[in-house]
XYZ file of C-alpha atoms in Angstrom:
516
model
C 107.668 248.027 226.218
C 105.254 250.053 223.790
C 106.817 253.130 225.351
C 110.567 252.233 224.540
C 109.941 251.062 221.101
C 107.839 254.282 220.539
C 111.184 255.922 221.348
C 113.513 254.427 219.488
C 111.219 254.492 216.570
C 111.064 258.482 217.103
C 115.159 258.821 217.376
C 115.053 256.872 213.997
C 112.690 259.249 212.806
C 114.508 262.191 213.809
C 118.239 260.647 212.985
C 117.043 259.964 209.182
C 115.709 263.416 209.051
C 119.205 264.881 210.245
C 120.951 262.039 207.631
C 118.982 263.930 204.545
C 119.410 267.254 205.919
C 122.656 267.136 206.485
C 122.865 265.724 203.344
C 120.875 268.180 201.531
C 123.358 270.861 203.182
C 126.429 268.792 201.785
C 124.919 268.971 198.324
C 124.220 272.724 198.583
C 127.947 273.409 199.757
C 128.938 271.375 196.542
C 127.188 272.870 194.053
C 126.504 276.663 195.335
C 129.285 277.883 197.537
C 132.724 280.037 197.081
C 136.131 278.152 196.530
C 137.151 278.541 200.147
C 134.002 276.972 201.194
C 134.253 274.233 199.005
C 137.925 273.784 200.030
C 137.187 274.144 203.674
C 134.596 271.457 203.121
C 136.849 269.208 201.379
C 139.790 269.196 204.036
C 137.641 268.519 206.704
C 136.826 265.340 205.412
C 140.110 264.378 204.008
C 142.852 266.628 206.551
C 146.323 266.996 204.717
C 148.561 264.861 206.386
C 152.122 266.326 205.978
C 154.766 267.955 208.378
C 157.935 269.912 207.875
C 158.833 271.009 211.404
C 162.674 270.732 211.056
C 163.302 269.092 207.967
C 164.413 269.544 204.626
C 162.402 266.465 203.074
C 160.323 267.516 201.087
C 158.514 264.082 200.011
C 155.012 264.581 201.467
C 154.425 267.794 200.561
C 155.562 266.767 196.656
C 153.225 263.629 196.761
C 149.961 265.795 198.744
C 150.395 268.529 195.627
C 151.676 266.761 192.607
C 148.235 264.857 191.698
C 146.417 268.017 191.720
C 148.560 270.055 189.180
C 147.292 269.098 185.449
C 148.901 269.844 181.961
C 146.900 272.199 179.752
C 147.562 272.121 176.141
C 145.608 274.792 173.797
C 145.630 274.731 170.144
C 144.925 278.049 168.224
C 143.559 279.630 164.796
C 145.769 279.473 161.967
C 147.919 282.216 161.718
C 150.600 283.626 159.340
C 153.527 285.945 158.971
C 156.935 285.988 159.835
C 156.734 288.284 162.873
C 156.846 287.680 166.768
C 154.383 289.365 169.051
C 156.180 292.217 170.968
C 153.918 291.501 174.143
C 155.721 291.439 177.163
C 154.170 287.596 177.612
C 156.012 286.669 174.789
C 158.826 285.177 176.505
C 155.431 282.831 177.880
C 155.393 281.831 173.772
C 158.797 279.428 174.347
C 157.532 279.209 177.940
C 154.846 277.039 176.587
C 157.458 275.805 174.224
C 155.467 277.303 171.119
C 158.829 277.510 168.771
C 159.061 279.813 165.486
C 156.594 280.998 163.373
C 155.916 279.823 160.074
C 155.131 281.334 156.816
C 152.583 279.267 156.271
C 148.931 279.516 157.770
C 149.026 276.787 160.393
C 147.482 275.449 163.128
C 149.598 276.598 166.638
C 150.030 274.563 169.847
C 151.024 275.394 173.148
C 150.913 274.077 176.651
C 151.076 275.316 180.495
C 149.610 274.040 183.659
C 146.733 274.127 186.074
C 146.085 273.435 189.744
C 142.810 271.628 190.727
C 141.047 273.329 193.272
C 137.890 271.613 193.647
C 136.579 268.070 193.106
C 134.313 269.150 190.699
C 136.627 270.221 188.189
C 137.342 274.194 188.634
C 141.181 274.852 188.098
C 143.179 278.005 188.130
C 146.089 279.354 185.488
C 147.468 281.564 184.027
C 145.563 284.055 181.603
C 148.386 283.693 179.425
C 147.631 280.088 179.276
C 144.461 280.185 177.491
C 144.382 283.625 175.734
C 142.465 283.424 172.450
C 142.760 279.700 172.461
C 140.265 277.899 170.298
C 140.402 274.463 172.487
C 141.686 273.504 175.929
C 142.268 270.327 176.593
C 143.517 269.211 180.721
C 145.481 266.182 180.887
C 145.087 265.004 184.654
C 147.591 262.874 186.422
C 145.875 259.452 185.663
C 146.244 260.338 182.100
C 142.638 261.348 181.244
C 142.502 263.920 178.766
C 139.339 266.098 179.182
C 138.086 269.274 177.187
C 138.140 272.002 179.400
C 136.123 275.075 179.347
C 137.062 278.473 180.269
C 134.879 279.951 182.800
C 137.091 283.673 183.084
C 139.826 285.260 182.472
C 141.674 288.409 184.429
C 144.495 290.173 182.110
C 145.113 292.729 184.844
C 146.580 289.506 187.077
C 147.289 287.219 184.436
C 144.838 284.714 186.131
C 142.310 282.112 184.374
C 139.338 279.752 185.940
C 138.933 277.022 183.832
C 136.618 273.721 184.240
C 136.523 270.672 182.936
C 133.501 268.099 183.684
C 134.934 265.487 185.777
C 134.209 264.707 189.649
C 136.672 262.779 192.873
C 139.521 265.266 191.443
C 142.522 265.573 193.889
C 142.827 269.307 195.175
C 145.771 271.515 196.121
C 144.696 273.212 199.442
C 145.138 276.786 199.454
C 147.660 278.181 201.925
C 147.875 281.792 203.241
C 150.469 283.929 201.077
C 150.319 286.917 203.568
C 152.159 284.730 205.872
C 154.697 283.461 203.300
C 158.029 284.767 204.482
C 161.103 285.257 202.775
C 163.928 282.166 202.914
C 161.129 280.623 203.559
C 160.980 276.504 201.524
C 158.666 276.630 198.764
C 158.260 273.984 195.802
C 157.378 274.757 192.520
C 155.292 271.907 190.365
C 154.329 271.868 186.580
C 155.064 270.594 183.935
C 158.384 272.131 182.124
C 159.651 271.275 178.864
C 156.273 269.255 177.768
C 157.740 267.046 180.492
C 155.719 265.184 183.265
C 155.210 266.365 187.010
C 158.399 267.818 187.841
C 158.958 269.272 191.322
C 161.474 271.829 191.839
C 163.059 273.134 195.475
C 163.957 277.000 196.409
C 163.260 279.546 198.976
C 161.443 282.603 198.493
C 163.718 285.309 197.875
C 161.382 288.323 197.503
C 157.488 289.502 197.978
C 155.808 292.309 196.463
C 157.622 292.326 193.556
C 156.576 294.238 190.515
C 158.436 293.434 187.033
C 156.151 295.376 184.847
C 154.860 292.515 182.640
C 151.074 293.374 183.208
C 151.034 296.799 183.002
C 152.933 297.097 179.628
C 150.167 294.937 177.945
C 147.892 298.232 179.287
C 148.088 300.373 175.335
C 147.046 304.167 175.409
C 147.176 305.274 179.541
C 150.317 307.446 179.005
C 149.803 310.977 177.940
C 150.287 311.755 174.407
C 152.919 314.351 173.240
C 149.627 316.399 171.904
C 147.935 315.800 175.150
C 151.050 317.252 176.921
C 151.089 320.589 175.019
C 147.177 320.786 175.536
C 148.070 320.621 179.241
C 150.763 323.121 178.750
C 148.735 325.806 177.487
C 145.527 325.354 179.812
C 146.939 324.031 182.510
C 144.171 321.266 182.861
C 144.910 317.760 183.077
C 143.700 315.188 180.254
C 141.336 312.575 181.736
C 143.385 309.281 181.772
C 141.829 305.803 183.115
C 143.577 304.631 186.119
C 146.120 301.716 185.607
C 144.466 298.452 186.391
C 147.141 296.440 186.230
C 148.334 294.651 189.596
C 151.409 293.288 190.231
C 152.859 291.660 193.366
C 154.569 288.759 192.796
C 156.474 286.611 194.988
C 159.821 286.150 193.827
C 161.451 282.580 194.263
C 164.618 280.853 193.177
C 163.095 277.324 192.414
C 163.914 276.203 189.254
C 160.660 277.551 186.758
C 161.205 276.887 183.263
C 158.990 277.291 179.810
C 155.593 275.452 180.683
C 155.437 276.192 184.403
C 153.186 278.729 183.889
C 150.126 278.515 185.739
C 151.377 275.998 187.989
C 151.413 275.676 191.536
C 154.075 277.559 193.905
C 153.163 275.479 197.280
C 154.750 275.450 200.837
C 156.733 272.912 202.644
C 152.963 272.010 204.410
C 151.836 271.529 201.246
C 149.594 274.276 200.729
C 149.086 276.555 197.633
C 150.639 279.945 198.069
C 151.487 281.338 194.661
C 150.551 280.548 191.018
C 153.878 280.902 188.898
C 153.528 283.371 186.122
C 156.550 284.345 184.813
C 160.571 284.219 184.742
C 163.087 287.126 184.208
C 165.469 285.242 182.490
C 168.018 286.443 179.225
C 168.137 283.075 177.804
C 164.222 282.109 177.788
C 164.830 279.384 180.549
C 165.238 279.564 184.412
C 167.746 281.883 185.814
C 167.097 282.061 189.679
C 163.780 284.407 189.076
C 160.679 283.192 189.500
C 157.832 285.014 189.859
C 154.138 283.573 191.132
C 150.864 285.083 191.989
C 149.635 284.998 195.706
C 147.015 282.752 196.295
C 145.286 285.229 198.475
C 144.570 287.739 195.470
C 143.840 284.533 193.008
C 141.177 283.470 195.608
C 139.088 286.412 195.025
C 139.472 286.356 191.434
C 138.010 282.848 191.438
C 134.973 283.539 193.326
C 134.101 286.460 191.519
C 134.393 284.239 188.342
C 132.238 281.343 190.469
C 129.439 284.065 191.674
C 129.424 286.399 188.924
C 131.466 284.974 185.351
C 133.725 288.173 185.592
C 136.144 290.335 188.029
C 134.071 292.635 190.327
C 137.585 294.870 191.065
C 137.393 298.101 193.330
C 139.328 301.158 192.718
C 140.622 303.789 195.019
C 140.564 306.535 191.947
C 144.071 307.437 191.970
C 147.479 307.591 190.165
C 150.560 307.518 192.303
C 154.460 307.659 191.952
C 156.547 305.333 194.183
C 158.902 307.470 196.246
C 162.705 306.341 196.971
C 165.978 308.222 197.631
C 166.702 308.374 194.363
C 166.564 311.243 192.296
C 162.698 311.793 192.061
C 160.796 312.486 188.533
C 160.106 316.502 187.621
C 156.927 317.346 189.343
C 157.418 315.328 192.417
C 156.860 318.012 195.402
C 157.857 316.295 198.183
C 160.910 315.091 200.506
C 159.816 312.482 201.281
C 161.770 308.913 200.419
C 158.683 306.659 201.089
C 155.200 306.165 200.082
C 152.713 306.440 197.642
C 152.421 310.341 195.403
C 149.803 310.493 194.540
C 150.023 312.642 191.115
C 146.395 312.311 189.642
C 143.036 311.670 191.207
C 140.305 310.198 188.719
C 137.520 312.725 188.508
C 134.547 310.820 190.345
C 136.478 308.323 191.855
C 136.553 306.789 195.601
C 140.093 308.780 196.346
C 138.051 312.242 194.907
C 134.668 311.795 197.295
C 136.959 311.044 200.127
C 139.124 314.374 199.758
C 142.182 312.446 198.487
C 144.285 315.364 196.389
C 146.667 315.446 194.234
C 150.307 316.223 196.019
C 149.290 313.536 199.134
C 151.650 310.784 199.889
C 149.809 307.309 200.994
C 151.533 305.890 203.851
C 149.789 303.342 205.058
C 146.795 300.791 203.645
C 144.103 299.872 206.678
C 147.184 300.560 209.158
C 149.863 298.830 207.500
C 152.977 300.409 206.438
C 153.649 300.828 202.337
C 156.665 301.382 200.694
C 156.134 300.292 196.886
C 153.009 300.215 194.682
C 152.192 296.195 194.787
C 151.758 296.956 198.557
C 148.492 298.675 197.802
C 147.209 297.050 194.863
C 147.449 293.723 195.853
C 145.306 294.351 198.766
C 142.882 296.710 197.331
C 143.185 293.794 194.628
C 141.282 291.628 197.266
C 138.232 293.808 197.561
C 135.069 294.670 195.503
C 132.965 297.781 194.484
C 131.336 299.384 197.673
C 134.352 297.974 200.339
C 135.903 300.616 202.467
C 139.648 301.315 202.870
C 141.145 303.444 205.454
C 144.236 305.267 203.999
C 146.427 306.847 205.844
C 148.124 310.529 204.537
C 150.570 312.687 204.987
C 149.276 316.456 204.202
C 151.123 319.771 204.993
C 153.360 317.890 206.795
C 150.639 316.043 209.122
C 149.164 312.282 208.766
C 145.357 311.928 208.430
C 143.532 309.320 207.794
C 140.689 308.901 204.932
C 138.234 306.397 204.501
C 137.710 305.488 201.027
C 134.816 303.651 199.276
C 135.759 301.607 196.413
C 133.924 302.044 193.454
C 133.735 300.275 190.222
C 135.204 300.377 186.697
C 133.139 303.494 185.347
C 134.993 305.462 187.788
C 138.278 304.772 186.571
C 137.334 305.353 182.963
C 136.356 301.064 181.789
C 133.418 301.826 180.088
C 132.202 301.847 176.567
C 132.744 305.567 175.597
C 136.455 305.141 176.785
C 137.347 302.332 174.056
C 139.311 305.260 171.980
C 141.525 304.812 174.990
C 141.905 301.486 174.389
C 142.029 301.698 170.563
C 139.341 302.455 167.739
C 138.891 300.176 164.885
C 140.012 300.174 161.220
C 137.798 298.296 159.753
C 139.886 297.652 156.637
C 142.882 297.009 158.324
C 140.987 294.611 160.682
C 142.777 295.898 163.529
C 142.132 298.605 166.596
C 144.523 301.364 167.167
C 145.853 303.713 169.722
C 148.222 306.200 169.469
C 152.047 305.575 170.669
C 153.110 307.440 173.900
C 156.071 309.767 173.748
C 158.002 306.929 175.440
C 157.631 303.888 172.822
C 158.870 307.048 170.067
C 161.634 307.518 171.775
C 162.824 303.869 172.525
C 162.401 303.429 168.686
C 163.596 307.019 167.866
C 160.851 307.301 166.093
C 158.399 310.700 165.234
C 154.917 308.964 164.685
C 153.268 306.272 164.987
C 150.401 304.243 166.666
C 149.894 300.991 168.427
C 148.165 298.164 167.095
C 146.172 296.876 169.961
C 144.301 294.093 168.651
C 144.040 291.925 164.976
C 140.908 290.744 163.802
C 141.581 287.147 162.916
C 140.654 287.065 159.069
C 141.000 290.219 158.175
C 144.169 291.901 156.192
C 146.417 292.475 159.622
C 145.940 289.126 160.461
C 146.344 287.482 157.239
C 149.798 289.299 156.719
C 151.175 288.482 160.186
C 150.885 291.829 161.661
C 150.405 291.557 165.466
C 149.526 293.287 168.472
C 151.999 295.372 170.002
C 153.688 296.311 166.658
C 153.721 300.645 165.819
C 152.715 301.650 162.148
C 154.540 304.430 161.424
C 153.418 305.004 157.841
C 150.455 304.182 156.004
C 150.603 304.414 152.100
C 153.950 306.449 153.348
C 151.804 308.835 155.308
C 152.981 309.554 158.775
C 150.017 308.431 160.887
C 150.033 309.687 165.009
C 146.070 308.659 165.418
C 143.363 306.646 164.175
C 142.016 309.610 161.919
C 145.633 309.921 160.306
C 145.484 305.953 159.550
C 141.654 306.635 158.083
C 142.817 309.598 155.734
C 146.026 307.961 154.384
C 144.308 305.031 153.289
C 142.984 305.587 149.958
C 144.118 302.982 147.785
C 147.845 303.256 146.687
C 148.880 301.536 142.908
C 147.260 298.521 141.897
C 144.847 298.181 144.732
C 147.881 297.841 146.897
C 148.066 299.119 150.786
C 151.605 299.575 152.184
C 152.690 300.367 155.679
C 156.087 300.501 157.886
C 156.640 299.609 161.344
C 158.733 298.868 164.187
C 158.937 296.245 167.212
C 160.875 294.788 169.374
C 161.892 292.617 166.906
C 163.305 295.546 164.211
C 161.618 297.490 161.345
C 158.679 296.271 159.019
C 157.473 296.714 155.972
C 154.198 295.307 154.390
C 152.310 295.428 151.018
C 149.066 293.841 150.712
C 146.085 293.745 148.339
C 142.962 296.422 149.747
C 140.340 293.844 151.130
């Protein structure tokens, strides 16, 4: 009798010393891990119960997702002016139903969406979203409103991690987007219009899609007409940072509309495959194009943002053409009607130490086939400094393969001593600068000029409404081409008065202002 109760009190013993470990382990896989563990985690104890096999109803998935996508609204600094913003996210300023400008300094509002991905509180938008926003504010599905803090944000994918403090949250379980296929069901849920959850229907019409909408927020990595007749007359290339823009969208024909944006794009299973970004649209509101973010390349984002507070991106080192059947751009030496040219290697790059040259044509990305750029950004997108990638090239008229090691942002040009690229600070002007590409003169017709690429709020740009994106032409009716052109013509004109002239997308300026 001793002996049996002196086992079972030693299985006690032993079971309560599993309870707390296990436990313990639970706790750590809470508070420590990456989003897929965490997700894994959570759908193991609560399994998503919803089927589509042969059916068109979409109810389950619609109730499984629709808890877990919130409503951000953001309020801003004041601001003044009578000017719009020529960034290419501007048609995201009605998306998030922002209306006009005023002449008066005022407060601005705007509002988006979110997906939950955690119980804890982490959610994923748009970058867009929460740009420069003073406050964020998440209202959840129960109504709670709850100040939300942002934890990152990604310009080159347009993504944001966000977090507000709250626990027992419903989550949207991430899907797979590499095995999204087009015509395939998808659902997209926000909330349009400053309306409530609203779930929209469509297939997916396209993958890989690149519209361009990143990489034109990217100021200063064209060559300059001066650079061009440098490289004229020596013959040696100017040293440009790589593009880090990436762009693969899928493409879908459910019904997006202003304040969808950051929202979930989600399967007929239910699962998170795409965060919606953008629309192509003439009128401001949904036209049949949608486009979202895959899940798989927002997945890394997050964890980097979890582990580390910002992006750890690698870079292959290279600038490449796409190649089609279509007439191919003057210095193009090739035949070939598919691939990647590559047209630049970054001095010190991954593509340079593995023997990459300029005048290769990529075919393939770790054995699979590419056609179009977002093929190979979006999966090198995935990977971090120090990851290999095999490339596959055709040379001389022969395919070898290379083995690339990724490397970071210094070897692609991101780092301090490269800001001129990125634009150099007037101090008086309270802006940055860089100077406009021979492309933005000629779509303006227009001999000089210079980007602004930032406005110090406060400060004289700001409190005249100038914005970022706009090209001074003139200063104090000086022709200005650089930074050092906008620093010699500004000596003060009459009465302590600075004048310039510009142009946007939305037709010429002119400004007068007192010298701060």
């Amino acid at each position: 009798m001793k002996k049996i109760l002196g086992i079972t009190v030693l299985a006690a013993f032993i079971g309560g010393a599993a309870a707390i470990g296990g436990y313990k382990l639970f706790e750590h896989n809470q508070t420590g891990s990456t989003i897929t563990e965490k997700q894994n985690l959570y759908f193991a104890n609560n399994p998503l119960k919803v089927s589509s096999a042969g059916t068109t109803d979409f109810t389950q998935a619609a109730a499984a997702v629709a808890p877990g996508v919130v409503h951000i609204k953001t309020t801003y600094a004041a601001q003044s002016g009578g000017g719009r913003s020529s960034s290419p996210f501007d048609m995201m300023e009605d998306f998030f139903g922002g209306g006009g400008r005023q002449m008066q300094r005022q407060p601005r509002a705007a509002s988006g969406s979110g997906v939950i991905i955690s119980q804890d509180g982490y959610i994923v938008t748009n970058n867009h979203v929460v740009e420069n926003a003073e406050k964020v504010e998440v209202v959840l599905t129960d109504r709670r409103k709850v100040e939300a803090k942002v934890i990152g944000r990604d310009p080159n994918t347009d993504l944001a991690l966000i977090k507000v403090n709250a626990t027992g949250l419903p989550v949207v379980k991430m899907g797979n987007s590499d095995n999204v296929q087009v015509g395939e069901w998808v659902l997209a849920v926000g909330f349009p219009l400053d309306l409530n959850t609203t779930v929209t229907a469509g297939i997916v019409s396209a993958k890989n899609r690149s519209i361009g909408i990143i990489g034109r927020e990217q100021q200063g990595s064209e060559i300059t007409e001066e650079e061009y007749r440098e490289y004229q007359r020596t013959g040696k290339r100017p040293d440009r940072p790589a593009n880090t823009s990436i762009e693969s969208f899928i493409q879908t024909d459910a019904a997006i509309n202003p304040g969808n944006s950051g929202g979930a794009l989600v399967n007929a299973n239910g699962e998170l495959v795409g965060i919606n970004s953008a629309i192509a649209s003439q009128s401001g509101y949904n036209q049949g194009y949608g486009f979202a973010i895959p899940v798989n390349l927002a997945r890394k984002i997050v964890d980097d943002f979890m582990k580390y507070g910002s992006v750890k991106r690698g870079y292959i080192g290279v600038n490449f053409v796409p190649l089609s059947g279509e007439d191919k751009p003057e210095g193009i030496k090739t035949n070939e009607i598919s691939g990647l040219y590559v047209n630049d290697v970054v001095a010190g790059g991954g593509a340079a130490a593995a023997g990459i040259k300029s005048g290769d044509v990529i075919k393939k990305v770790d054995g699979v086939v590419i056609n179009d750029s977002p093929d190979l950004q979006e999966r090198v997108g995935r990977l971090n400094p120090g990851d290999k990638v095999k490339l596959t090239v055709l040379r001389d008229g022969a395919l070898k393969d290379y083995t690339v090691t990724l490397k970071g942002e210094a070897s692609v040009g991101l780092t301090a001593k490269n800001a001129a690229s990125k634009g150099a600070e007037v101090s008086k002007l309270g802006a940055t600068f860089a100077p406009a590409t021979q492309a933005q003169k000629s779509k303006y017709g227009i001999n000089s000029g210079v980007v602004v690429t930032s406005v110090t709020t406060g400060k004289a740009f700001d409190n005249i409404g100038v914005e970022k994106g706009l090209i001074i032409t003139k200063v104090n009716g000086q022709p200005v081409n650089s930074v050092a052109d906008v620093q010699k013509a500004l000596p003060l004109g009459r009465n302590n008065m600075v004048s310039i002239s510009g142009v946007g997308e939305q037709g010429s300026y002119n400004y007068s202002f007192p010298a701060q």
